[in-house]
PDB file of C-alpha atoms in Angstrom:
ATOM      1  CA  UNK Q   1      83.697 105.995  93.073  1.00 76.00           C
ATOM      2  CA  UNK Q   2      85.188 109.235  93.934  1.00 81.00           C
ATOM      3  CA  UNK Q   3      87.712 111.361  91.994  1.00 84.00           C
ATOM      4  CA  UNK Q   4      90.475 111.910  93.705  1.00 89.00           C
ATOM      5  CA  UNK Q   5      93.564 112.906  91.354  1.00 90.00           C
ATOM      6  CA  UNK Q   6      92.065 113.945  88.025  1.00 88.00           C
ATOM      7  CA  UNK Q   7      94.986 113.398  86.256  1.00 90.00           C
ATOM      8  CA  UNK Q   8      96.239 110.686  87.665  1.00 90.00           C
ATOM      9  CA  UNK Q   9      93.523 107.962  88.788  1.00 86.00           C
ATOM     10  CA  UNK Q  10      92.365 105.652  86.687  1.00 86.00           C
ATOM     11  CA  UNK Q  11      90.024 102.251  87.103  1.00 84.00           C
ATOM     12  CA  UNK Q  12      91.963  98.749  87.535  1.00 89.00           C
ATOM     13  CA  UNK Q  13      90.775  95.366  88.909  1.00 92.00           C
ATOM     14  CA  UNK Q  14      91.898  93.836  91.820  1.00 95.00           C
ATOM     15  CA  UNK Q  15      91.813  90.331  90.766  1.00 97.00           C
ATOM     16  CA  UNK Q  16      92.774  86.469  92.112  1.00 96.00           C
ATOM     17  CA  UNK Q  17      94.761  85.834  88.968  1.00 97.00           C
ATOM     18  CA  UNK Q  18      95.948  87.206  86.086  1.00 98.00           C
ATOM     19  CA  UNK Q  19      93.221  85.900  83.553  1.00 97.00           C
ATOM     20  CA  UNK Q  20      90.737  87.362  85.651  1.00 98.00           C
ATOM     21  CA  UNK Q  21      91.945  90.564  85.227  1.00 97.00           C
ATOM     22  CA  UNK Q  22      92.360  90.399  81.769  1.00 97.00           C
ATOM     23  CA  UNK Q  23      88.825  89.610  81.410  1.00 97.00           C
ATOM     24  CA  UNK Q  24      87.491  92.443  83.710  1.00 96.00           C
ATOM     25  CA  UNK Q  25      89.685  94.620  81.463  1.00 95.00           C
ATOM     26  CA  UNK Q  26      87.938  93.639  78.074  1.00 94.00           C
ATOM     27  CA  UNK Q  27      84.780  94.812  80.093  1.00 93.00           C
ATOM     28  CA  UNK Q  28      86.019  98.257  81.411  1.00 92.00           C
ATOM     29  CA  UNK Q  29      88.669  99.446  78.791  1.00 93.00           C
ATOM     30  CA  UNK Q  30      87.550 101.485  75.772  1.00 92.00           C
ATOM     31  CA  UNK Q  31      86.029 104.536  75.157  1.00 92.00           C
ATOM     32  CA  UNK Q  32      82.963 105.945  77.313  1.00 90.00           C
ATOM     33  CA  UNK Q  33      80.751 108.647  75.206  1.00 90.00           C
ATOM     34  CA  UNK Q  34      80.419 109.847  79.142  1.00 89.00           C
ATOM     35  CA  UNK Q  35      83.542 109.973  80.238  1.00 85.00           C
ATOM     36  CA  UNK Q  36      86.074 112.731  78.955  1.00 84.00           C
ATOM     37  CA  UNK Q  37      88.856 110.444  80.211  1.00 82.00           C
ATOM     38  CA  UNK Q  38      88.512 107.781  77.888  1.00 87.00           C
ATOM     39  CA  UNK Q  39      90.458 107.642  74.671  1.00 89.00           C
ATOM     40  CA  UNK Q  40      88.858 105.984  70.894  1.00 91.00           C
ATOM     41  CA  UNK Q  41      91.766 103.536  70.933  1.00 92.00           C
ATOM     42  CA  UNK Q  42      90.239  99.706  70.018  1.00 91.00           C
ATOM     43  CA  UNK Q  43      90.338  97.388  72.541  1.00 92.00           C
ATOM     44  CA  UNK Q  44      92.697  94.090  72.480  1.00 91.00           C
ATOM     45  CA  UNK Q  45      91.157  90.352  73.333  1.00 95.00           C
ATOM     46  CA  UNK Q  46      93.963  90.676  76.805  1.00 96.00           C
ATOM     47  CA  UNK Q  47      92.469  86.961  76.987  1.00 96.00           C
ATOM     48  CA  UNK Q  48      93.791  85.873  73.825  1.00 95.00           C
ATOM     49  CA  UNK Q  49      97.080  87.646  74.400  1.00 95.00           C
ATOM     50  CA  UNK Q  50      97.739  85.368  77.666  1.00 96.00           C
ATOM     51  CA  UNK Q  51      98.480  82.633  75.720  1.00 94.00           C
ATOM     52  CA  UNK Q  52     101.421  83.818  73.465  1.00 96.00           C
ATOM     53  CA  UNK Q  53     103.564  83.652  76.461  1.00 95.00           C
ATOM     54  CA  UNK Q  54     106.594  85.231  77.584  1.00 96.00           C
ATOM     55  CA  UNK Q  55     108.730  84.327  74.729  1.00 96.00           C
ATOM     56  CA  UNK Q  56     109.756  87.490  72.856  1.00 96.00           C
ATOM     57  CA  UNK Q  57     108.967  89.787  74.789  1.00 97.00           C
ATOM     58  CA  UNK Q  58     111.781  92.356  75.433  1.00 98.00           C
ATOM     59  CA  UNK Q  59     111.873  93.971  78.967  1.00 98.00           C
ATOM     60  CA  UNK Q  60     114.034  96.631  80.320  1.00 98.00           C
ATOM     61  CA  UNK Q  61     115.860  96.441  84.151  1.00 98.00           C
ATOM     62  CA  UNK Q  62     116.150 100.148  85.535  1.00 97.00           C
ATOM     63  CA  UNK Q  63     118.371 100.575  88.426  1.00 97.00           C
ATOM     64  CA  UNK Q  64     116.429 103.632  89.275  1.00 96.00           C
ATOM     65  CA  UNK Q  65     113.911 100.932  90.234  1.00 96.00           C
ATOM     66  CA  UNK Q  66     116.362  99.425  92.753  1.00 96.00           C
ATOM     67  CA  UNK Q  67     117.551 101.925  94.543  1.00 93.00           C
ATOM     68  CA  UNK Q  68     119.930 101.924  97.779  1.00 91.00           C
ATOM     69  CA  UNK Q  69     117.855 101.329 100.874  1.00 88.00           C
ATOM     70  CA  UNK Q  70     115.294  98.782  99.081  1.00 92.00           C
ATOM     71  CA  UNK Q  71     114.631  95.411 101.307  1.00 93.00           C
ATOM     72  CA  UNK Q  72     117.699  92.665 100.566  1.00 94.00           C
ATOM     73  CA  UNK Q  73     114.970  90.166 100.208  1.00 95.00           C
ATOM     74  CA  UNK Q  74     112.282  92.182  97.881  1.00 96.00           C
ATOM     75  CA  UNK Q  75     115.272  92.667  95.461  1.00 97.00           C
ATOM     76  CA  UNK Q  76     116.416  89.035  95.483  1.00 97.00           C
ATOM     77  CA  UNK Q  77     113.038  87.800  95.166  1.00 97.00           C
ATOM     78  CA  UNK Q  78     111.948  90.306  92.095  1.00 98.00           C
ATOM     79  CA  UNK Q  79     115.097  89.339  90.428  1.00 97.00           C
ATOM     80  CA  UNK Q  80     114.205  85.751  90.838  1.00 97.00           C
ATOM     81  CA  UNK Q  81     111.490  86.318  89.407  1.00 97.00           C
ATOM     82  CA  UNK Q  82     112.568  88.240  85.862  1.00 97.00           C
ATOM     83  CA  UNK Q  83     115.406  84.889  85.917  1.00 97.00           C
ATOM     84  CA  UNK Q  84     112.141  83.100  85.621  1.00 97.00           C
ATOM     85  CA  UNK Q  85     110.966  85.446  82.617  1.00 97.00           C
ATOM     86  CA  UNK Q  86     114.191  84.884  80.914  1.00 97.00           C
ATOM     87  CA  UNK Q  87     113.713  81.348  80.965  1.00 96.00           C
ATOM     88  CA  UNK Q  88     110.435  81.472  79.170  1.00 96.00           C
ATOM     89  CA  UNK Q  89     111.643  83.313  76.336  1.00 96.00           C
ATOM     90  CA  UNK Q  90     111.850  87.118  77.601  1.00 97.00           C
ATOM     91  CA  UNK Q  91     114.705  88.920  76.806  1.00 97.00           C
ATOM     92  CA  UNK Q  92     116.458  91.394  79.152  1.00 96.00           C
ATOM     93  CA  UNK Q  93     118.444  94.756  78.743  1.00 96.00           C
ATOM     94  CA  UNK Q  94     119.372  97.663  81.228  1.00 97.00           C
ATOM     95  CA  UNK Q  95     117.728 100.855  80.747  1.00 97.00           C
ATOM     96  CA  UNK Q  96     117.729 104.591  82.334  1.00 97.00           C
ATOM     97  CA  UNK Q  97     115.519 106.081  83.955  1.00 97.00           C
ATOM     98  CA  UNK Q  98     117.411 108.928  85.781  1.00 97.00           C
ATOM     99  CA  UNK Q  99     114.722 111.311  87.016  1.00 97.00           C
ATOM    100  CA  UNK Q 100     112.315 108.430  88.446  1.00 96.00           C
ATOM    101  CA  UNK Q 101     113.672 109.735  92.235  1.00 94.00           C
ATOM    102  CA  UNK Q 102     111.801 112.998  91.930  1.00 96.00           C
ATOM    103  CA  UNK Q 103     108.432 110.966  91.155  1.00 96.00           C
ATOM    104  CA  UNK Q 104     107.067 111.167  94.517  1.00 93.00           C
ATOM    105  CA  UNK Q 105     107.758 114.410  94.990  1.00 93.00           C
ATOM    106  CA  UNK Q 106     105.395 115.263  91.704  1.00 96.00           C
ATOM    107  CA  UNK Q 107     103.591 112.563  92.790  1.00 94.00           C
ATOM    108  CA  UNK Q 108     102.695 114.321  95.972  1.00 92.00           C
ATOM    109  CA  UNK Q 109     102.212 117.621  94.779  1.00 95.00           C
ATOM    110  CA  UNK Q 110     100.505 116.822  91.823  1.00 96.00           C
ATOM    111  CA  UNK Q 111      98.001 114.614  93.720  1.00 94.00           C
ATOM    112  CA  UNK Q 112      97.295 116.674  97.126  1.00 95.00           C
ATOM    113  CA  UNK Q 113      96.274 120.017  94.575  1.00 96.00           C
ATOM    114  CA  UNK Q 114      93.889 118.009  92.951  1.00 96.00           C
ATOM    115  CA  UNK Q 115      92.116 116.526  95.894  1.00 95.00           C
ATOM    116  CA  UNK Q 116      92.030 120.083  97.385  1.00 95.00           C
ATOM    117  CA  UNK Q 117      90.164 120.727  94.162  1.00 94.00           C
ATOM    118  CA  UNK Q 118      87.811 117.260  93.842  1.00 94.00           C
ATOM    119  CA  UNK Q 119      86.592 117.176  97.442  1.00 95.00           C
ATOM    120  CA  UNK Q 120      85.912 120.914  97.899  1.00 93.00           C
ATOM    121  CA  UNK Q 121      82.474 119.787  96.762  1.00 93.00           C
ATOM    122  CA  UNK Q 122      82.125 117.598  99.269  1.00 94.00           C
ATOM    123  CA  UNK Q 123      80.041 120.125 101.406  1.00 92.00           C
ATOM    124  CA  UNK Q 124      77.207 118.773 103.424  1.00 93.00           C
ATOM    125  CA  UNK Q 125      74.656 119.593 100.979  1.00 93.00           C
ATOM    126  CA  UNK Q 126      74.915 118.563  97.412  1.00 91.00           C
ATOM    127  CA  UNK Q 127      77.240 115.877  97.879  1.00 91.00           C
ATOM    128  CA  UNK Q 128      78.953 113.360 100.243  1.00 91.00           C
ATOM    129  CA  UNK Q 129      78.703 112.807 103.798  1.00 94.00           C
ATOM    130  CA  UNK Q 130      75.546 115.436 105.403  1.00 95.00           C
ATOM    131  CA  UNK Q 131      76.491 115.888 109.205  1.00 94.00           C
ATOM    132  CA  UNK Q 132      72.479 117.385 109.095  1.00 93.00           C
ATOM    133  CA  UNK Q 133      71.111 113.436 108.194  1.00 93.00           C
ATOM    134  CA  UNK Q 134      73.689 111.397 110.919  1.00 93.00           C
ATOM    135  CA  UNK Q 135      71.179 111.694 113.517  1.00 88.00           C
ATOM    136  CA  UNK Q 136      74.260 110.159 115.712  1.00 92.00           C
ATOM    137  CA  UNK Q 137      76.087 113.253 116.510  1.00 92.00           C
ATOM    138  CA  UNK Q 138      75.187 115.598 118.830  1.00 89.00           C
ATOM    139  CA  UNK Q 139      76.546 118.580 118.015  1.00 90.00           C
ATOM    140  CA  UNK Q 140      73.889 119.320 115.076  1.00 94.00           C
ATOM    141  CA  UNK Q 141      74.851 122.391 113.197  1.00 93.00           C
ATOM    142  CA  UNK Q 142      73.830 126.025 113.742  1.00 94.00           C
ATOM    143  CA  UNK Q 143      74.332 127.717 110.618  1.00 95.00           C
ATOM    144  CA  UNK Q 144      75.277 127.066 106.948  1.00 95.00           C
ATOM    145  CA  UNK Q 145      78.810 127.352 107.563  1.00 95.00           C
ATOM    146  CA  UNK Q 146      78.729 124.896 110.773  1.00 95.00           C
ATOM    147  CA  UNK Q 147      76.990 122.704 108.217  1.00 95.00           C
ATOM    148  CA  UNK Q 148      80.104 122.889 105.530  1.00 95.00           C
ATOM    149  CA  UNK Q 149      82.237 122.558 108.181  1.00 94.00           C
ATOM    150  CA  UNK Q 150      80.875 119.439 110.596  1.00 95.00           C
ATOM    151  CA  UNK Q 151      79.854 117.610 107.301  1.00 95.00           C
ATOM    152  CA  UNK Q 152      84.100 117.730 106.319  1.00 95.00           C
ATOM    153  CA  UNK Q 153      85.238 117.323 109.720  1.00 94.00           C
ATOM    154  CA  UNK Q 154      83.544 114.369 110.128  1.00 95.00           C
ATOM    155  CA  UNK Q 155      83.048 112.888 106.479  1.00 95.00           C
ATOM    156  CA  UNK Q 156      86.847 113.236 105.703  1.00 95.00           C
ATOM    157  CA  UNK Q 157      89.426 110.659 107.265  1.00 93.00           C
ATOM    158  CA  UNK Q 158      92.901 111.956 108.348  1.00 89.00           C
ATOM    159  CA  UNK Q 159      94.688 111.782 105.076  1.00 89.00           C
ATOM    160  CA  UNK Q 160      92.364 113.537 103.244  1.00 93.00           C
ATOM    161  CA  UNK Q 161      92.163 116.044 105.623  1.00 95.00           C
ATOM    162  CA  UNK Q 162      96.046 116.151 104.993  1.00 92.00           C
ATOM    163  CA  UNK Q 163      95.849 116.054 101.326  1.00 93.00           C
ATOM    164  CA  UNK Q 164      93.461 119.148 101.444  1.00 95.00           C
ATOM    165  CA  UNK Q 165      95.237 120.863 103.479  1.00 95.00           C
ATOM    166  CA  UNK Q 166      98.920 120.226 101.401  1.00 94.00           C
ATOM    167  CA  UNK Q 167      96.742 120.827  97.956  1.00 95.00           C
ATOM    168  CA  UNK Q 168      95.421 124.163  98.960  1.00 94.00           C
ATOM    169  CA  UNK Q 169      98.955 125.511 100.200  1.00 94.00           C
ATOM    170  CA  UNK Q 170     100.420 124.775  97.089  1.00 93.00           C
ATOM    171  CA  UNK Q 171      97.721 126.303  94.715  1.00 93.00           C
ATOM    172  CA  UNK Q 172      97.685 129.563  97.102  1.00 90.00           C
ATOM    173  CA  UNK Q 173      99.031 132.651  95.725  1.00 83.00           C
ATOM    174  CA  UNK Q 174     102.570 132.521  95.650  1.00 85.00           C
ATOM    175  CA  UNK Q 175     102.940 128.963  95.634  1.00 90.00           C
ATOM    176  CA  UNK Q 176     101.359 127.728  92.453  1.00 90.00           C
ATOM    177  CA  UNK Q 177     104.935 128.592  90.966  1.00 90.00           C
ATOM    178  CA  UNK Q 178     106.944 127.260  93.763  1.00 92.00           C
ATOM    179  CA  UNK Q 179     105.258 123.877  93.663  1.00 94.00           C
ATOM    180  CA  UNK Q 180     102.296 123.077  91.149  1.00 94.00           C
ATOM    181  CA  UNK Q 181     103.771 124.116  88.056  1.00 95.00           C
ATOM    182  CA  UNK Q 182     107.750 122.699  89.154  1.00 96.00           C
ATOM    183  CA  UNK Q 183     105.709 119.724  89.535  1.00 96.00           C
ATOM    184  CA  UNK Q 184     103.825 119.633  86.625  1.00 96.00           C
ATOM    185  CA  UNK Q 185     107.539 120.015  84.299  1.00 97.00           C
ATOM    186  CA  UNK Q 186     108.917 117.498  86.210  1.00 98.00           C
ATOM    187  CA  UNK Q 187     106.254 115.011  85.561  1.00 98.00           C
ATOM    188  CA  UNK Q 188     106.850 115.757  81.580  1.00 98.00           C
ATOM    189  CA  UNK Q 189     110.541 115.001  81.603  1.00 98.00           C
ATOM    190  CA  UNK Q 190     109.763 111.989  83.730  1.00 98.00           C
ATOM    191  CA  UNK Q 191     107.317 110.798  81.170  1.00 98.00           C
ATOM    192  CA  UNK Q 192     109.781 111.543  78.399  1.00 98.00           C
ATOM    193  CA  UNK Q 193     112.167 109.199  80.461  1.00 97.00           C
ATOM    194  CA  UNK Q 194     109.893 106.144  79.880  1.00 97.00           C
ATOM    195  CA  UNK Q 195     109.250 107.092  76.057  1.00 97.00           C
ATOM    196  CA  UNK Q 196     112.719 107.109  75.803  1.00 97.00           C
ATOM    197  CA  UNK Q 197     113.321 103.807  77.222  1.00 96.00           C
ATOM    198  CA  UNK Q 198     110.657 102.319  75.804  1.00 97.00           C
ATOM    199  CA  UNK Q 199     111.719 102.841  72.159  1.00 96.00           C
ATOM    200  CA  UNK Q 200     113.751  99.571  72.877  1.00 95.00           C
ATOM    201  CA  UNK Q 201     111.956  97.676  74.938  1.00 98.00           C
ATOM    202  CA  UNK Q 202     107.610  96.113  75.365  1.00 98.00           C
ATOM    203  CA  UNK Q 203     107.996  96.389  79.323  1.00 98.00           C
ATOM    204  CA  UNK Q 204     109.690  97.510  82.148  1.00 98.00           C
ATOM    205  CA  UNK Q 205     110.219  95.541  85.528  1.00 98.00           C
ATOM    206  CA  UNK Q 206     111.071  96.059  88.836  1.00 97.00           C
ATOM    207  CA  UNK Q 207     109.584  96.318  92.864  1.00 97.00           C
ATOM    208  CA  UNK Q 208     106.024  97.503  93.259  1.00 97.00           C
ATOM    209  CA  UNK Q 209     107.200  98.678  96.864  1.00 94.00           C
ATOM    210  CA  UNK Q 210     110.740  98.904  98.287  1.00 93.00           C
ATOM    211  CA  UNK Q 211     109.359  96.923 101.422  1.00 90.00           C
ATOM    212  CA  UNK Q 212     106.945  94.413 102.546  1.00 90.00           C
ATOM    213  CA  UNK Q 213     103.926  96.094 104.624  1.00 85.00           C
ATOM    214  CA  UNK Q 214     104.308  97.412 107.765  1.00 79.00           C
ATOM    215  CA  UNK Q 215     102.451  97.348 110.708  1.00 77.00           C
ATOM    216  CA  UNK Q 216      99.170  99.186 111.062  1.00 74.00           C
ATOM    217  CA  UNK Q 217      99.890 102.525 112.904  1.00 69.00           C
ATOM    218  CA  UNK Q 218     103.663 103.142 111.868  1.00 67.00           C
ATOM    219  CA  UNK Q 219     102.669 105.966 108.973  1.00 64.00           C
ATOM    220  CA  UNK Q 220     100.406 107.436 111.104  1.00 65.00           C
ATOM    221  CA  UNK Q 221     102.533 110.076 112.890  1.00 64.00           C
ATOM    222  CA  UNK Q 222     104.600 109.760 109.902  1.00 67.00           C
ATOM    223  CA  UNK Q 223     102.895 110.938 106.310  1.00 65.00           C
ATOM    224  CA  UNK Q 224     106.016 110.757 104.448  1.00 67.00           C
ATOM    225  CA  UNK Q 225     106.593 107.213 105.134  1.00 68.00           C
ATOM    226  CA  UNK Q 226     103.183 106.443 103.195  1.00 69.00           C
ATOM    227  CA  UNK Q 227     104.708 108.469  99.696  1.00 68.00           C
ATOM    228  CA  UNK Q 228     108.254 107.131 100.120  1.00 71.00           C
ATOM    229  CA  UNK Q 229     106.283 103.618 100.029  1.00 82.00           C
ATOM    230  CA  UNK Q 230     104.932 104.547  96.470  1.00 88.00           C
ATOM    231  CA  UNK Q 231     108.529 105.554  95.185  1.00 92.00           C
ATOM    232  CA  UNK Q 232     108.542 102.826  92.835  1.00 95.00           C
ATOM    233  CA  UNK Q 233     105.010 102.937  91.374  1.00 94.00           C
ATOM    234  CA  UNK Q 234     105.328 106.955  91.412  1.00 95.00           C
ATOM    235  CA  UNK Q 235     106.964 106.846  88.142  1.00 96.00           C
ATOM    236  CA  UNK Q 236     104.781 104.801  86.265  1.00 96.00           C
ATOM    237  CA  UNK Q 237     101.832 106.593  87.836  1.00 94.00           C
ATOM    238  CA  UNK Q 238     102.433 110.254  86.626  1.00 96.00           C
ATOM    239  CA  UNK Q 239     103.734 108.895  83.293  1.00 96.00           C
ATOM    240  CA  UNK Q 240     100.452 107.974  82.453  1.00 94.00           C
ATOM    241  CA  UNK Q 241     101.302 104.150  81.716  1.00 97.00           C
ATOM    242  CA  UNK Q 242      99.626 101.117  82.485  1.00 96.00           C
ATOM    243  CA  UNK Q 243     100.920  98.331  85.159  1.00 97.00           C
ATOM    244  CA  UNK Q 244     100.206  95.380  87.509  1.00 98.00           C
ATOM    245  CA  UNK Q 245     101.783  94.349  90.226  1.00 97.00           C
ATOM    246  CA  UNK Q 246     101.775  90.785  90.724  1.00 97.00           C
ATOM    247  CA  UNK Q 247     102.753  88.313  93.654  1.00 97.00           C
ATOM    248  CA  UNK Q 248     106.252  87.148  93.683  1.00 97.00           C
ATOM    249  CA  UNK Q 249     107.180  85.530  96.975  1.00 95.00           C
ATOM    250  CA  UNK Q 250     107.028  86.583 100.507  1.00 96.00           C
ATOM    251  CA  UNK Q 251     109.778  88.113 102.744  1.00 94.00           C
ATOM    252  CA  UNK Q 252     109.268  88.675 106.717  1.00 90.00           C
ATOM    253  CA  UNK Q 253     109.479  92.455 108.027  1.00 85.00           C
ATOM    254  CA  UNK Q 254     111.952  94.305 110.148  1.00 76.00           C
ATOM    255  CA  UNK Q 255     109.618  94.173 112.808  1.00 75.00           C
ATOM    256  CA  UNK Q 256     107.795  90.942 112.726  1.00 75.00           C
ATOM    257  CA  UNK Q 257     108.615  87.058 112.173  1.00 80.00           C
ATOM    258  CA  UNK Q 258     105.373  86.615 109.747  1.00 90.00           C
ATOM    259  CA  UNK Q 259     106.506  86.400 106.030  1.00 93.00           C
ATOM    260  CA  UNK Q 260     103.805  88.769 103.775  1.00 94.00           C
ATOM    261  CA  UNK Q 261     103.802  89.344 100.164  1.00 96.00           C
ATOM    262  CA  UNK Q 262     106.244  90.729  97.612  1.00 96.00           C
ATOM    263  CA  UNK Q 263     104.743  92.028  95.101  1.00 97.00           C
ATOM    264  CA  UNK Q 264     106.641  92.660  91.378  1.00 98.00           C
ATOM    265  CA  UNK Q 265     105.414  95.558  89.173  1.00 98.00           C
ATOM    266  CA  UNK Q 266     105.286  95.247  85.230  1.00 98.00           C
ATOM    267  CA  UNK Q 267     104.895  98.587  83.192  1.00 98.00           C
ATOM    268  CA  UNK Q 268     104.006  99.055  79.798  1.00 98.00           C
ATOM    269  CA  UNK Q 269     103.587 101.059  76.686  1.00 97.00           C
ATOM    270  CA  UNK Q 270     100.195 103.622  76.430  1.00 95.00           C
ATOM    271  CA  UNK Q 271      97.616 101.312  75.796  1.00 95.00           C
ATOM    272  CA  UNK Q 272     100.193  98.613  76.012  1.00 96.00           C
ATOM    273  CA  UNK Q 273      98.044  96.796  78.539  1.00 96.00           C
ATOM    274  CA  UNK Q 274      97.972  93.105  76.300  1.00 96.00           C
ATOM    275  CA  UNK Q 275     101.762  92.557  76.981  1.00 97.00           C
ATOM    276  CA  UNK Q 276     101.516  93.753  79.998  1.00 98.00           C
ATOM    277  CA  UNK Q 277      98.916  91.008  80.980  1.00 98.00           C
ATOM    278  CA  UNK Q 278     101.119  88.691  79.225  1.00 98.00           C
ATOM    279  CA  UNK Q 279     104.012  88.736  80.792  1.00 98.00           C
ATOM    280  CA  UNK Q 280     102.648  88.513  84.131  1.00 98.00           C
ATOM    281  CA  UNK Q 281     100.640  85.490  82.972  1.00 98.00           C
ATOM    282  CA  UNK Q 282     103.254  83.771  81.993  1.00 97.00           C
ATOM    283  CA  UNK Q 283     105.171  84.241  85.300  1.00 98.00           C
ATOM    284  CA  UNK Q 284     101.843  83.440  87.008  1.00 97.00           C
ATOM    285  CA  UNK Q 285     101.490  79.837  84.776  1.00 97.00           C
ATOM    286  CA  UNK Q 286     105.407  79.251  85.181  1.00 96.00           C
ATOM    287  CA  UNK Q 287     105.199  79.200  89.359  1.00 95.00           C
ATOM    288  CA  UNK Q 288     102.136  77.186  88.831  1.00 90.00           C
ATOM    289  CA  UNK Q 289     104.102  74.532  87.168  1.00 81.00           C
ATOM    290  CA  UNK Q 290     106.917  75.388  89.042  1.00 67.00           C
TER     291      UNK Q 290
END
């Protein structure tokens, strides 16, 4: 496990269903007397919570979260699936979230400074990939610096190459203003977006990504198509709040005939992760039954 945006990465479970996540979350949440990250807030039984169902649960629609461009056919198919919510018992009301565009922007910013800053120890020696111990390349290094060098240049893929590069611009002198610290008031009035909103409401729904996926390849001469894929989980992500993104259908591409998965993103409250596994359950259990 390596840290890659301090202040933004955080440990989830990529599960088969929704119960087994829950259950790998009972394990991991909580407070760690090793980890600084952690907060002394007491742990729910998510397990338990599954069962109370959808019913009561109030959830707020953001058009932010739908914005013009998104696929015809993710939209209809996420709206299907909060119809299905309503039927269960959830109740639905629009909210505002009116700076969630600028979130990948932050997003970006935010996150290439502090991989500049995590991998810079990543130098041959101490930690990471050692160029000196892959006995497979032939260009063996000379010096010290050859080492720091030849250890990066082949230990670090192409977008973290990128990301070090973008990070260390905008911490340089000159820039920190510019960019870092823009960034970093941004993300606060963002995050005071979705306390505001959710004052009313347990949850917020919407896309987890404007598209389905695209074809291998397509972002690689093209970095910015990678963020604008994360404009919809950008917001949620330098808020600080918790989320899952669950299976709701499947839609074909632009540029291919074979349907792939939509996927349907419920945010909660800090620490609001039981009725976040909740509601997702209870779609989950209500298209088993379907």
């Amino acid at each position: 496990l390596l840290a890659m945006g301090s202040s933004l990465d955080c440990i989830g479970a990529i599960a088969k269903t929704v119960e087994d996540a829950a259950a790998v979350m009972e394990v991991i949440a909580g407070q760690d007397k090793k980890d600084a990250t952690t907060a002394a807030v007491p742990v729910e039984n998510y397990q338990e919570e599954l069962r109370k169902g959808a019913y009561g649960l109030k959830i707020g629609i953001a058009p932010e979260l739908f914005p013009k461009g998104i696929d015809t056919k993710v939209e209809e198919l996420v709206r299907s699936a909060i119809e299905v919510l309503q039927k269960h018992g959830a109740k639905f009301e629009e909210i505002r979230l009116p700076l969630a565009k600028y979130a990948s922007a932050v997003y970006a910013i935010i996150c290439t400074t502090e991989v500049s800053t995590n991998l810079a120890r990543y130098d041959g020696i101490r930690y990471g990939y050692s160029v000196i111990a892959d006995k497979t390349k032939k260009d063996q290094p000379k010096d010290l610096f050859e080492v720091y060098t030849k250890s990066r240049k082949y230990g670090f893929g192409d977008e973290a190459k990128r990301r070090i590069m973008v990070g260390t611009y905008a911490l340089s002198s000159g820039y920190y203003d510019r960019y870092y610290l823009k960034a970093s008031k941004v993300r606060t009035l963002i995050k005071k977006d979705f306390e505001n909103a959710l004052v009313d409401v347990d949850l917020v729904i919407g896309p987890t990504v404007p598209s389905v996926a695209q074809k291998i390849g397509k972002a690689a001469n093209n970095p910015i198509f990678g963020y604008l894929s994360d404009e919809l989980i950008s917001p949620s992500s330098v808020s600080g709040l918790p989320g899952i993104s669950v299976p709701c259908g499947f839609a074909k591409p632009s540029d291919g005939d074979k349907e792939l998965p939509v996927g349907m993103q419920i945010v909660g409250k800090p620490f609001g992760e039981d009725k976040v596994l909740r509601a997702a359950f209870a779609y989950e259990q209500a298209m088993k039954n379907a």
